[in-house]
Tab-separated table of C-alpha atoms in Angstrom:
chain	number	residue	atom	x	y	z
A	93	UNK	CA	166.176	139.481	163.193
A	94	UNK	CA	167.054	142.898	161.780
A	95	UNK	CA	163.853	142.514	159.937
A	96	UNK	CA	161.754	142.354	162.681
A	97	UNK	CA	163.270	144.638	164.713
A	98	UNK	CA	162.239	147.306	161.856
A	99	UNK	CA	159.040	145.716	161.835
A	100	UNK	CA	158.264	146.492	165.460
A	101	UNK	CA	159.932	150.333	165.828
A	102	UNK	CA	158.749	151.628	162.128
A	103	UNK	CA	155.750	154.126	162.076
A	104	UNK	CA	152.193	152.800	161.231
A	105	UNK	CA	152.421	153.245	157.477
A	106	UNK	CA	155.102	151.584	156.864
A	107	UNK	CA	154.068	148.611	159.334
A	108	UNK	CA	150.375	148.335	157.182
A	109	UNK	CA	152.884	148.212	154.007
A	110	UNK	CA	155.164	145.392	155.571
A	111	UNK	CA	151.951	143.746	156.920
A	112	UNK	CA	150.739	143.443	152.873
A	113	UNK	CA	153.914	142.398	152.024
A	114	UNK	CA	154.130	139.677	154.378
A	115	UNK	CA	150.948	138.696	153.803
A	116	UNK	CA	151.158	138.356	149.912
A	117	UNK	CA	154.151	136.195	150.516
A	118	UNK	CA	152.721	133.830	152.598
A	119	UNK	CA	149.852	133.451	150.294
A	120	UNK	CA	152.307	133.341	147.641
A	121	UNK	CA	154.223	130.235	148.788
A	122	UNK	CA	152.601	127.680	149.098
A	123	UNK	CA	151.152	128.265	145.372
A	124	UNK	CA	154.095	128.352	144.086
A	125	UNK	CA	155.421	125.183	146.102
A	126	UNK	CA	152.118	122.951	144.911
A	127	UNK	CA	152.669	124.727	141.381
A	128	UNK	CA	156.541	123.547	141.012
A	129	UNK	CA	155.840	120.447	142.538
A	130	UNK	CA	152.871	119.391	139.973
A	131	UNK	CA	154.395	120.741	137.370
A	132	UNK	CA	157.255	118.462	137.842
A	133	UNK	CA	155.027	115.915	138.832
A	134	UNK	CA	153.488	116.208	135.244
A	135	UNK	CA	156.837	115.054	133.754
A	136	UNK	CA	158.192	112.676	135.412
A	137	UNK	CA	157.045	109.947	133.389
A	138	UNK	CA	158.712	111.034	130.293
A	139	UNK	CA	162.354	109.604	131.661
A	140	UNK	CA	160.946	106.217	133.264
A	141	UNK	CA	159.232	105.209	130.311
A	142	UNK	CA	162.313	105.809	127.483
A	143	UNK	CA	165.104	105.861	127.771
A	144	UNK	CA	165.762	108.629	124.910
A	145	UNK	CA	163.813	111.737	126.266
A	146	UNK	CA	161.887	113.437	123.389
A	147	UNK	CA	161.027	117.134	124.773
A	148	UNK	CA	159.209	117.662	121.481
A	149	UNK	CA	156.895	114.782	121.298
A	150	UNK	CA	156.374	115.280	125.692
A	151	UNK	CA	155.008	118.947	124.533
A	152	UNK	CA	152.757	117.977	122.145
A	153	UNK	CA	151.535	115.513	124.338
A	154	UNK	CA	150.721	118.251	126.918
A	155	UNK	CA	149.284	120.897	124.055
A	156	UNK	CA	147.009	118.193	122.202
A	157	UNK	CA	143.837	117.105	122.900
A	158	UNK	CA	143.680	113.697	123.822
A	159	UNK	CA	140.791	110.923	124.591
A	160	UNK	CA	142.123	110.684	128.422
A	161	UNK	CA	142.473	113.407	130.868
A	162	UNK	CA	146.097	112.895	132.258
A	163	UNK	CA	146.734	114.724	135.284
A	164	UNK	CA	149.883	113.848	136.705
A	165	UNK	CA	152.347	110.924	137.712
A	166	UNK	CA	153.173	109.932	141.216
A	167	UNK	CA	155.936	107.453	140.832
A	168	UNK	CA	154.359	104.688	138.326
A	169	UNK	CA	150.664	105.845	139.548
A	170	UNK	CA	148.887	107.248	136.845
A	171	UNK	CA	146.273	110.337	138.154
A	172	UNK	CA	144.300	109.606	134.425
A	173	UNK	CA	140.497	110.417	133.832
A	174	UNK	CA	139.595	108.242	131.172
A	175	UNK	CA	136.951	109.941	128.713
A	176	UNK	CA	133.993	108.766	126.730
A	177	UNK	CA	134.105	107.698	123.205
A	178	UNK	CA	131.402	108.404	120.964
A	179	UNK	CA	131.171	107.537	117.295
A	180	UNK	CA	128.955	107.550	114.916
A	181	UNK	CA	128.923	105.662	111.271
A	182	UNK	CA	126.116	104.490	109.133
A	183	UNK	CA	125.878	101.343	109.643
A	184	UNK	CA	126.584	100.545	113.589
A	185	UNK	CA	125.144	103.740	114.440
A	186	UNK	CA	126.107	104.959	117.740
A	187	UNK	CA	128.816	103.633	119.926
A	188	UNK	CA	129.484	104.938	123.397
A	189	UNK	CA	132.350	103.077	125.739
A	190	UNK	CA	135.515	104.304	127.539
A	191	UNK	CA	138.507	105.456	126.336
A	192	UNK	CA	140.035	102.752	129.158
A	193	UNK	CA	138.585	100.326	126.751
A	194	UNK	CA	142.283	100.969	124.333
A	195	UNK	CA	144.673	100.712	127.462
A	196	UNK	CA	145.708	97.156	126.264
A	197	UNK	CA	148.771	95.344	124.437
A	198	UNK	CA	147.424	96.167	120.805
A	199	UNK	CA	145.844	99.498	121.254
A	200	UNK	CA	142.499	98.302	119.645
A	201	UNK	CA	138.782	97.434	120.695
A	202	UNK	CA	135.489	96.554	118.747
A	203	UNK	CA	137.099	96.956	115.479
A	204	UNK	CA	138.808	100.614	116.165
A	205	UNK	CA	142.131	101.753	116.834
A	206	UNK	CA	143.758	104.735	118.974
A	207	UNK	CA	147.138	105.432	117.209
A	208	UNK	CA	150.074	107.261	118.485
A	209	UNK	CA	148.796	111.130	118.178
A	210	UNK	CA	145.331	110.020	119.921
A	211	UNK	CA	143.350	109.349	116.948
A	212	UNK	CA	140.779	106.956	116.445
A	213	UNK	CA	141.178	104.939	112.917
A	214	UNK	CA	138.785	101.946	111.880
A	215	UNK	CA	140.802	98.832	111.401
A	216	UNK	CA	138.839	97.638	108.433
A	217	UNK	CA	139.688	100.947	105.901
A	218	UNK	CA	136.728	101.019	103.720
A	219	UNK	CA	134.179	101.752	107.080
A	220	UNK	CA	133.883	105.823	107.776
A	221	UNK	CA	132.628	107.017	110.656
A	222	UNK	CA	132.538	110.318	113.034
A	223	UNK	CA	134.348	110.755	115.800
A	224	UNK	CA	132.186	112.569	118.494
A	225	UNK	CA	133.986	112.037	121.729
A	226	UNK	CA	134.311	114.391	124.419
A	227	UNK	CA	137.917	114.688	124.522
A	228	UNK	CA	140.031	116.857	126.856
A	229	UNK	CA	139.291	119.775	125.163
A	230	UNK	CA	135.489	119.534	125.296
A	231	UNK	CA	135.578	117.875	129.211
A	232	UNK	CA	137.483	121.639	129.468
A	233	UNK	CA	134.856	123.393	127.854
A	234	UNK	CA	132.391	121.885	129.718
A	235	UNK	CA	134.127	122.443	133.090
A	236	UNK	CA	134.457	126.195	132.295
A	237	UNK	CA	130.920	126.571	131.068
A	238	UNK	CA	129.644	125.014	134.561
A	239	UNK	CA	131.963	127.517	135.941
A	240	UNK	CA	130.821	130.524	134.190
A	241	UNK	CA	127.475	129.730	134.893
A	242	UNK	CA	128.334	129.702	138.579
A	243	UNK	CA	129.741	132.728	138.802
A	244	UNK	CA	127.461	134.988	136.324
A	245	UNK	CA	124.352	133.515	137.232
A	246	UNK	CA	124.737	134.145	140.695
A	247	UNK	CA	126.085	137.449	139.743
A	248	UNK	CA	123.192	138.390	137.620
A	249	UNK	CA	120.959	137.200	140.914
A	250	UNK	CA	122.487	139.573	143.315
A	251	UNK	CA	122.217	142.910	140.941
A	252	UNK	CA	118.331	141.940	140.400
A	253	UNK	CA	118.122	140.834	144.313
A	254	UNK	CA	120.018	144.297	145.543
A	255	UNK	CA	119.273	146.526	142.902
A	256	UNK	CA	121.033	149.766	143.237
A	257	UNK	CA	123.068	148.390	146.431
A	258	UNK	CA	126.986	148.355	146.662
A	259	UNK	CA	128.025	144.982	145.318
A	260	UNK	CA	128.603	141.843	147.801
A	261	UNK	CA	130.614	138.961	147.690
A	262	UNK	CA	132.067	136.980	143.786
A	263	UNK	CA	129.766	140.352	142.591
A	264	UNK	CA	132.329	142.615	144.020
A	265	UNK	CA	135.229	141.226	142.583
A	266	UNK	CA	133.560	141.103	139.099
A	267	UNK	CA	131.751	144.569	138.761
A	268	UNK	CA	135.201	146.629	138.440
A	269	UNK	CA	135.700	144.113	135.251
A	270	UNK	CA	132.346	144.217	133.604
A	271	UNK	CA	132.198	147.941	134.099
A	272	UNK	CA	136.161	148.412	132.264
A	273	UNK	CA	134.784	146.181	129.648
A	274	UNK	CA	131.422	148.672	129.073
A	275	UNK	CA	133.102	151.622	129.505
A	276	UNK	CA	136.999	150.934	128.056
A	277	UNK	CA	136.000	148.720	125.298
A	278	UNK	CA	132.745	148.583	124.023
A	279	UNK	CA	131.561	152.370	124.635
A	280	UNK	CA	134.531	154.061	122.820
A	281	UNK	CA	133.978	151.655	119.917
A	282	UNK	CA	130.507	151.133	119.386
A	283	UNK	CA	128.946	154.415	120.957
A	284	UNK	CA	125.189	154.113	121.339
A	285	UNK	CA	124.788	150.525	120.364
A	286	UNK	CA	127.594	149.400	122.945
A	287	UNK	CA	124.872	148.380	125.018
A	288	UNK	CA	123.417	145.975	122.617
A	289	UNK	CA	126.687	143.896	121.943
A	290	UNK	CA	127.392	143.816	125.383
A	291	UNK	CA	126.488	140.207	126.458
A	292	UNK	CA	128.726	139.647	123.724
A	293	UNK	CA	131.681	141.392	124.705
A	294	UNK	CA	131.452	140.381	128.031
A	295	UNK	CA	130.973	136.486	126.860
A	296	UNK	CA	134.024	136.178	124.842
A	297	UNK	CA	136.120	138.291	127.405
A	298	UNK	CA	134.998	135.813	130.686
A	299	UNK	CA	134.977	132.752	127.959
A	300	UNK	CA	138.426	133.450	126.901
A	301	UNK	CA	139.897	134.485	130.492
A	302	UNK	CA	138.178	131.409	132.348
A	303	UNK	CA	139.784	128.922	129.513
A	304	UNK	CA	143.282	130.652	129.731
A	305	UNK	CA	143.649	130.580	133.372
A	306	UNK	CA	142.340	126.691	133.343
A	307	UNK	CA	144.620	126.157	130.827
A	308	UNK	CA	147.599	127.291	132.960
A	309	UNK	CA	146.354	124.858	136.400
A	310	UNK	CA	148.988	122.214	135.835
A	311	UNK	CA	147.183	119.300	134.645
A	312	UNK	CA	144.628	121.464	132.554
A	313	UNK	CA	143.494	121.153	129.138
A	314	UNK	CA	145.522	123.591	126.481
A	315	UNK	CA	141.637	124.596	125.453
A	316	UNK	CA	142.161	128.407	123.756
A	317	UNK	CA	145.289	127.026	122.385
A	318	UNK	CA	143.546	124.728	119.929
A	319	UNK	CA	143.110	126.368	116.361
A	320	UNK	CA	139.544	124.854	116.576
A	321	UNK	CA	138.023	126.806	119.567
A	322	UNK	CA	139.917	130.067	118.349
A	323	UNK	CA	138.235	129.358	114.703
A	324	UNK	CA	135.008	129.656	116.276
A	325	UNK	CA	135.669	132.332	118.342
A	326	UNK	CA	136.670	134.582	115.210
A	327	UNK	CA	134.199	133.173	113.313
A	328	UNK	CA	131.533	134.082	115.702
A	329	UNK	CA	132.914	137.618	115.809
A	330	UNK	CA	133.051	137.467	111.597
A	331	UNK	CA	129.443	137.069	111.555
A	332	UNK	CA	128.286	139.761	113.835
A	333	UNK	CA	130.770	141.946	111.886
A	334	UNK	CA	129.028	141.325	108.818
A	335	UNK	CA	125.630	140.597	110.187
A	336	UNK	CA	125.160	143.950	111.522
A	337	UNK	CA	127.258	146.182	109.065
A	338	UNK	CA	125.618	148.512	106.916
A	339	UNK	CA	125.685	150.361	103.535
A	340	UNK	CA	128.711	153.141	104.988
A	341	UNK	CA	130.434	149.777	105.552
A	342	UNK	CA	130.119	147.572	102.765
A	343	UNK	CA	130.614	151.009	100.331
A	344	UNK	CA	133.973	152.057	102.134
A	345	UNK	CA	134.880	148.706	100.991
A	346	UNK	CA	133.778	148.357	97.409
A	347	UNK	CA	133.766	152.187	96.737
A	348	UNK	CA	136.239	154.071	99.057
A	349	UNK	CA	135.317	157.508	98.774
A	350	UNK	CA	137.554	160.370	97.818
A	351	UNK	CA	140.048	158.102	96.152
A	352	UNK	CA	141.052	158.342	92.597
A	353	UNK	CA	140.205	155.442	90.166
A	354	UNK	CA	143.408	154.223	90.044
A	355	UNK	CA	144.399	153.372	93.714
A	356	UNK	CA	140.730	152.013	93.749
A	357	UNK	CA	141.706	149.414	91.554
A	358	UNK	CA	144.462	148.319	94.244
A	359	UNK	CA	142.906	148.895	96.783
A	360	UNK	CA	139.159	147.299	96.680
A	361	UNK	CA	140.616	144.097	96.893
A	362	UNK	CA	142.826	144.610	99.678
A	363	UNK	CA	139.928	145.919	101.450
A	364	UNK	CA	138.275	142.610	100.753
A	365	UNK	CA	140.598	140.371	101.607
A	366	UNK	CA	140.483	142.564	105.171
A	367	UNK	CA	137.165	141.370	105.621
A	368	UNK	CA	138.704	137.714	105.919
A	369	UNK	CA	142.349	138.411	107.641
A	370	UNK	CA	140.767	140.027	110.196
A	371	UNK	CA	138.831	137.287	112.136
A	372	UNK	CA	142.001	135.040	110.852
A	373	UNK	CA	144.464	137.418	112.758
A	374	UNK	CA	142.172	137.090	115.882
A	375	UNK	CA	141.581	133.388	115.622
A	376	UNK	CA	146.000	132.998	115.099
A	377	UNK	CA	146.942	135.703	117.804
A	378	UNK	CA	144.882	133.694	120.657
A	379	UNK	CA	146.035	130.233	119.666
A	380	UNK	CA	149.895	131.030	119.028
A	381	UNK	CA	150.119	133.544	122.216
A	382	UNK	CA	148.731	130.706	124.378
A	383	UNK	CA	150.277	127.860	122.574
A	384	UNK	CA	154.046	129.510	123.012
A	385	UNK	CA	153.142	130.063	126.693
A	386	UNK	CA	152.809	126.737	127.066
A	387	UNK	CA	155.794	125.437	125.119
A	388	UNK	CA	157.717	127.911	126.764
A	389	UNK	CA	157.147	126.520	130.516
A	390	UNK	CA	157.525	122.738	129.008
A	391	UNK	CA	160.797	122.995	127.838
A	392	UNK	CA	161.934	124.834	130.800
A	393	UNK	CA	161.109	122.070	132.336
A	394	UNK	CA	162.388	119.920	129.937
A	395	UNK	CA	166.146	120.854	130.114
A	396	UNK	CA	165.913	119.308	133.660
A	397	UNK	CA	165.573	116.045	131.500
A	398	UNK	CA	167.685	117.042	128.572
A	399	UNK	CA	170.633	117.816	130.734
A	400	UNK	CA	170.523	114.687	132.975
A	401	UNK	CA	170.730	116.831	135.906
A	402	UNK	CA	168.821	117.561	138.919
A	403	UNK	CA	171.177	120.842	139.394
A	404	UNK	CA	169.414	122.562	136.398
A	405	UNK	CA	166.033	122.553	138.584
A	406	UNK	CA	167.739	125.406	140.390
A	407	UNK	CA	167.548	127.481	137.518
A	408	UNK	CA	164.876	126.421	134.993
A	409	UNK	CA	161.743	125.562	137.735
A	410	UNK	CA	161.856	129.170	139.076
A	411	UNK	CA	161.941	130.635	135.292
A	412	UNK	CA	159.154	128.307	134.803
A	413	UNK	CA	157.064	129.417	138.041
A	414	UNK	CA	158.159	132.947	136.614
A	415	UNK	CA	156.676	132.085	132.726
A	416	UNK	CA	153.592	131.022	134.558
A	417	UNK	CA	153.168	133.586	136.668
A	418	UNK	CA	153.639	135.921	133.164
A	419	UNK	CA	151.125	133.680	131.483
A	420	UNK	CA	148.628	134.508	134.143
A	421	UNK	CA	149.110	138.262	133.052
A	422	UNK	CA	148.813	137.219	129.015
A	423	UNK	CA	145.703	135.405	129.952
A	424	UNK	CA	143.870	138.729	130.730
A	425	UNK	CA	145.464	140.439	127.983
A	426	UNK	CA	144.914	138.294	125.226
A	427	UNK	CA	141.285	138.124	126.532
A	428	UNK	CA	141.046	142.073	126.485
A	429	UNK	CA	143.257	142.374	123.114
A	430	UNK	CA	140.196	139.663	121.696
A	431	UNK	CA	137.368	141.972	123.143
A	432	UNK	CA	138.729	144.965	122.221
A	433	UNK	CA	139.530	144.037	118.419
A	434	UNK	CA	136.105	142.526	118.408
A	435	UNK	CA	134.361	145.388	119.363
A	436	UNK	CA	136.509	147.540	117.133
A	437	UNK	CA	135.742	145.596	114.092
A	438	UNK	CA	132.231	145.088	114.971
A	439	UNK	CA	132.261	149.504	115.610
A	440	UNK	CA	133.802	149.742	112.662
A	441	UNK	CA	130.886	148.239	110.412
A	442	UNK	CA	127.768	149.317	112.589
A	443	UNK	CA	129.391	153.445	112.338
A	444	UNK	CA	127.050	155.809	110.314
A	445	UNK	CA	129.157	158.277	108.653
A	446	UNK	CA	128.130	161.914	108.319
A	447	UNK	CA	128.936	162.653	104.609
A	448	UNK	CA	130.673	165.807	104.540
A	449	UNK	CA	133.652	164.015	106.406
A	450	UNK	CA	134.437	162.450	102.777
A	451	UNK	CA	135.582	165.800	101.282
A	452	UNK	CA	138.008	165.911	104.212
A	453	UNK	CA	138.903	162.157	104.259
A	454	UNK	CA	139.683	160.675	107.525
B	151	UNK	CA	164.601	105.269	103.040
B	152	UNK	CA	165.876	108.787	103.462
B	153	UNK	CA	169.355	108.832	101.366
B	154	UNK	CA	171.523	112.094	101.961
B	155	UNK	CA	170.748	114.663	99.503
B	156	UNK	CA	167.055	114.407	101.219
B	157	UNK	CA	168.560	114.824	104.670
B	158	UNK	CA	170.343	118.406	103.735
B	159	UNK	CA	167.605	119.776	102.139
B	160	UNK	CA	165.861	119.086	105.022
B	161	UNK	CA	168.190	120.121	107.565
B	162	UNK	CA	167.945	124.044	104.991
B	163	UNK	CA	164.180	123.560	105.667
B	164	UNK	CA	164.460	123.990	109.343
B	165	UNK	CA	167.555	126.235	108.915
B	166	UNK	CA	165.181	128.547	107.031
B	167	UNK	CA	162.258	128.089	109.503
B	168	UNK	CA	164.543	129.329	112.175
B	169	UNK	CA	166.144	131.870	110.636
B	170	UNK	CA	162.534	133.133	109.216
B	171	UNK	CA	161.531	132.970	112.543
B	172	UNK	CA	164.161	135.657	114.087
B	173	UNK	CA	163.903	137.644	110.801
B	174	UNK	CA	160.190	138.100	112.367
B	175	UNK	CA	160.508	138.333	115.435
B	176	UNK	CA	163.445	141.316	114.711
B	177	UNK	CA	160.757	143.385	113.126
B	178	UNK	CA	158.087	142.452	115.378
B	179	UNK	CA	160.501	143.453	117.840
B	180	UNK	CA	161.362	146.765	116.298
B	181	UNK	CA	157.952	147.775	115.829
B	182	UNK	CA	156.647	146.981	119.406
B	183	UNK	CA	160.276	148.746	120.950
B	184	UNK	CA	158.613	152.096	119.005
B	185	UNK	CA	155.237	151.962	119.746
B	186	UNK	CA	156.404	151.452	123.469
B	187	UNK	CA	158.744	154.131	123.332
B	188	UNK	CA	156.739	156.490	121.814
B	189	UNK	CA	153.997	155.626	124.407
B	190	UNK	CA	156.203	156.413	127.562
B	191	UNK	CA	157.167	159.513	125.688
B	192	UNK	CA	153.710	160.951	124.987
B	193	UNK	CA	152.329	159.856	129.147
B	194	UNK	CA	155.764	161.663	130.118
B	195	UNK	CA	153.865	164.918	128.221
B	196	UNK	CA	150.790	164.083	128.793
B	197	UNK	CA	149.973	162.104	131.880
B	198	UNK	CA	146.640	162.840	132.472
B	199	UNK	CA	145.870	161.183	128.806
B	200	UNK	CA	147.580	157.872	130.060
B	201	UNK	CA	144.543	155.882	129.384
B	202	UNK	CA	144.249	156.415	126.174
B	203	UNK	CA	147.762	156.420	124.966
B	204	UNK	CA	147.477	152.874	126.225
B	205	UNK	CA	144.749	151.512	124.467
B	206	UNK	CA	146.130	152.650	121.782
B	207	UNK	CA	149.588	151.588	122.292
B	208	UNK	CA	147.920	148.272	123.092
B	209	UNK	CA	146.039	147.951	119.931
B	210	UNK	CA	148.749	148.987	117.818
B	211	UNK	CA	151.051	146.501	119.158
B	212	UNK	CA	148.174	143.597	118.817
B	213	UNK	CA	148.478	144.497	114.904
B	214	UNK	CA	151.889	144.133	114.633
B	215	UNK	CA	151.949	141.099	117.061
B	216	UNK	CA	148.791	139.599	114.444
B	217	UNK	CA	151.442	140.384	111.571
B	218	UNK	CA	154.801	138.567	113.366
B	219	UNK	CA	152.820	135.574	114.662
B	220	UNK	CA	152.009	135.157	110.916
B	221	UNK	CA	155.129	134.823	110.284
B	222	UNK	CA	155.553	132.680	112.943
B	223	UNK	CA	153.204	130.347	112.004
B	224	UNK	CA	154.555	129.729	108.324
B	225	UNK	CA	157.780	128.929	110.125
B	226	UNK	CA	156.277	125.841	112.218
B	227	UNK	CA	154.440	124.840	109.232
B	228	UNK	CA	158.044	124.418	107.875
B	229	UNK	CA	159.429	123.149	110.360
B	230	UNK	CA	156.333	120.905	111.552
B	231	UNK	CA	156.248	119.052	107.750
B	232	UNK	CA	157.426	116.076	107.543
């Protein structure tokens, strides 16, 4: 009541502010109702099936890829998309059926076998074959490249449609990004050329931010928190790096200049190795930051079922609705932190150094 | 299968994953503490130059952040064998 009554009597200002508040809240709610609720939805399982409640083995469940797209559990009804399996060996050639095609007694079908950590073995040892399926991850991948492709092509539309027109619509709410990436992140670093490694930039940054944010949907695939998809990430950013880099680059590293011989000998190879541990710092800070946000809500939610008690909800599902909330932040971040270093490193081997710098150093 | 010599030197594995663990997440969180610091320092001096102290501050504590999760990482790998 008090509330209200200082709603009605306050001056304008401070009514516009209360009128934000209030309406962030009640957009707030019911997000964080369905995202509580589906979290826990996501576990229950866990307790009816065993009795002994393994929080470790439920989390890696929820961080690995899988052959079935598990959404949730509503009672005993399973909300499961089952995936295709596609293999490949010499001498059957190519084999395409469901992954529904395991759900029986013995886990096995047409001479293959889905064990435990959702990996397909052949029965008879000797036979070798690939395993090709799109799995989790990949149905991920897929869904987010459908969705960037949404939202940039009809982006990229609009700025040839209204050229030199103030933005409308989606367009709108991405210009203030693409412009901080051009003008925060790629002009400081690459100067001139920023413009060239642009699409770049601006791929990996929507890339990464789309698949962190699907990641945290309850229900979604853990897809920038697999060491695979980060690998290839770096590794993409690795060969530009070295692609483009020119003779300043390559002779800072095998001939610093203004050194003596000595510290050379020390330090050449350290600047090699830097060549590697970079990408491999970038391809392990994406996967572990994501990972640990992950594990971090899980077992949260997992003391629920460690303690036995419904009276640890009280605590541990806000902290979790908090963690996720926090994860939403480190999903833009890590994105940015990815650009950024990318661009830095890829600045770093494209710069043309004037040559009396050296007698200064730098 | 597992007699109980095996068992203790496994239960020092994951006492040393653990303990490696906070050892790097100490200095992780040492180095991160400073750079923030020392960030909120300089924009109290300088606020108009607030941009820029950040991306730096930001980068600096991605490096360190690369260097802990390192660390990090070895640690599962010891705890994660079997």
């Amino acid at each position: 009541m008090k509330f209200i009554s200082y709603y009605v009597t306050c001056d304008p200002i401070q009514k516009r502010r209360f009128n934000n508040v209030n309406k962030l809240i009640s957009l707030l709610i019911p997000f964080l109702i369905l995202l509580g609720a589906s979290l826990k939805a996501n576990d229950v399982k866990e307790i009816s099936d065993s009795e002994d409640f393994d929080p470790g083995e439920m989390i890696m469940h929820h961080i690995s890829d899988s052959h079935d797209w598990h959404f949730a559990h509503i009672g005993e009804t399973h909300l499961t998309l089952p995936l295709p399996v596609i293999l490949y060996s010499k001498d059957r050639g190519l084999e395409i059926f469901s992954s529904s095609k395991f759900h029986n007694d013995t886990f096995e079908y047409n001479g293959y076998k889905l064990d435990a950590h959702d990996h397909i073995h052949s029965i008879d040892e000797s036979r070798s074959f690939y395993d090709l399926s799109i799995t989790k991850n990949v149905a991920s991948l897929l869904l987010s490249a459908v969705l960037l492709m949404i939202t940039f092509v009809s982006i990229g539309n609009t700025y040839k449609k209204n050229k030199l027109k103030s933005p409308r619509g989606i367009q709108s709410f991405f210009e203030p990004i693409i412009m901080y990436v051009r003008d925060d992140i790629a002009k400081p670093s690459l100067g001139s050329k920023a413009d060239f490694f642009l699409p770049y930039l601006l791929t990996i940054f929507f890339f990464i931010w789309f698949n962190n944010l699907l990641g945290l949907v309850p229900g979604g695939a853990n897809v920038t928190g697999n060491i695979a998809i980060t690998m290839t990430l770096a590794f993409i950013t690795f060969l530009i790096t070295n692609l483009y880099s020119n003779s300043y680059y390559w002779g800072h590293i095998l001939n610093p200049p203004g050194i003596p011989f000595a510290v050379k000998i020390l330090l050449v190879p350290v600047e090699l190795m830097g060549i590697f541990t970079k990408p491999f710092s970038l391809m392990i800070r994406l996967f572990a930051n994501i990972t640990a946000g992950h594990i971090i809500i899980l077992s949260l939610l997992a003391l629920i079922f460690i303690f036995k008690s419904a009276f640890i909800s009280i605590v541990s599902v806000p902290f979790a609705v908090f963690m996720n909330i926090l994860e939403l932040f480190v999903a833009i971040l890590q994105a940015y932190v990815f650009t950024l270093l990318s661009a830095m490193y890829i600045g770093s081997a494209i710069e043309v150094h004037n040559h009396a710098d050296h007698d200064f150093g730098h | 299968m597992f007699n109980s010599t095996f068992l203790v030197e496994l239960g020092y594995a994951f006492l040393g994953a653990g303990i490696g663990a906070g050892i790097a997440v100490l200095g992780a969180g040492i180095g991160i503490g400073k750079i923030g610091g020392s960030a909120v320092e300089s924009i109290a001096r300088q606020p108009s130059e607030s941009g820029k102290i950040q991306t730096a501050m930001i980068i600096a504590s991605a490096l360190i952040e690369g260097v802990a999760l390192f660390a990090v990482v070895v640690c599962l790998l010891i705890a994660i064998k079997q």
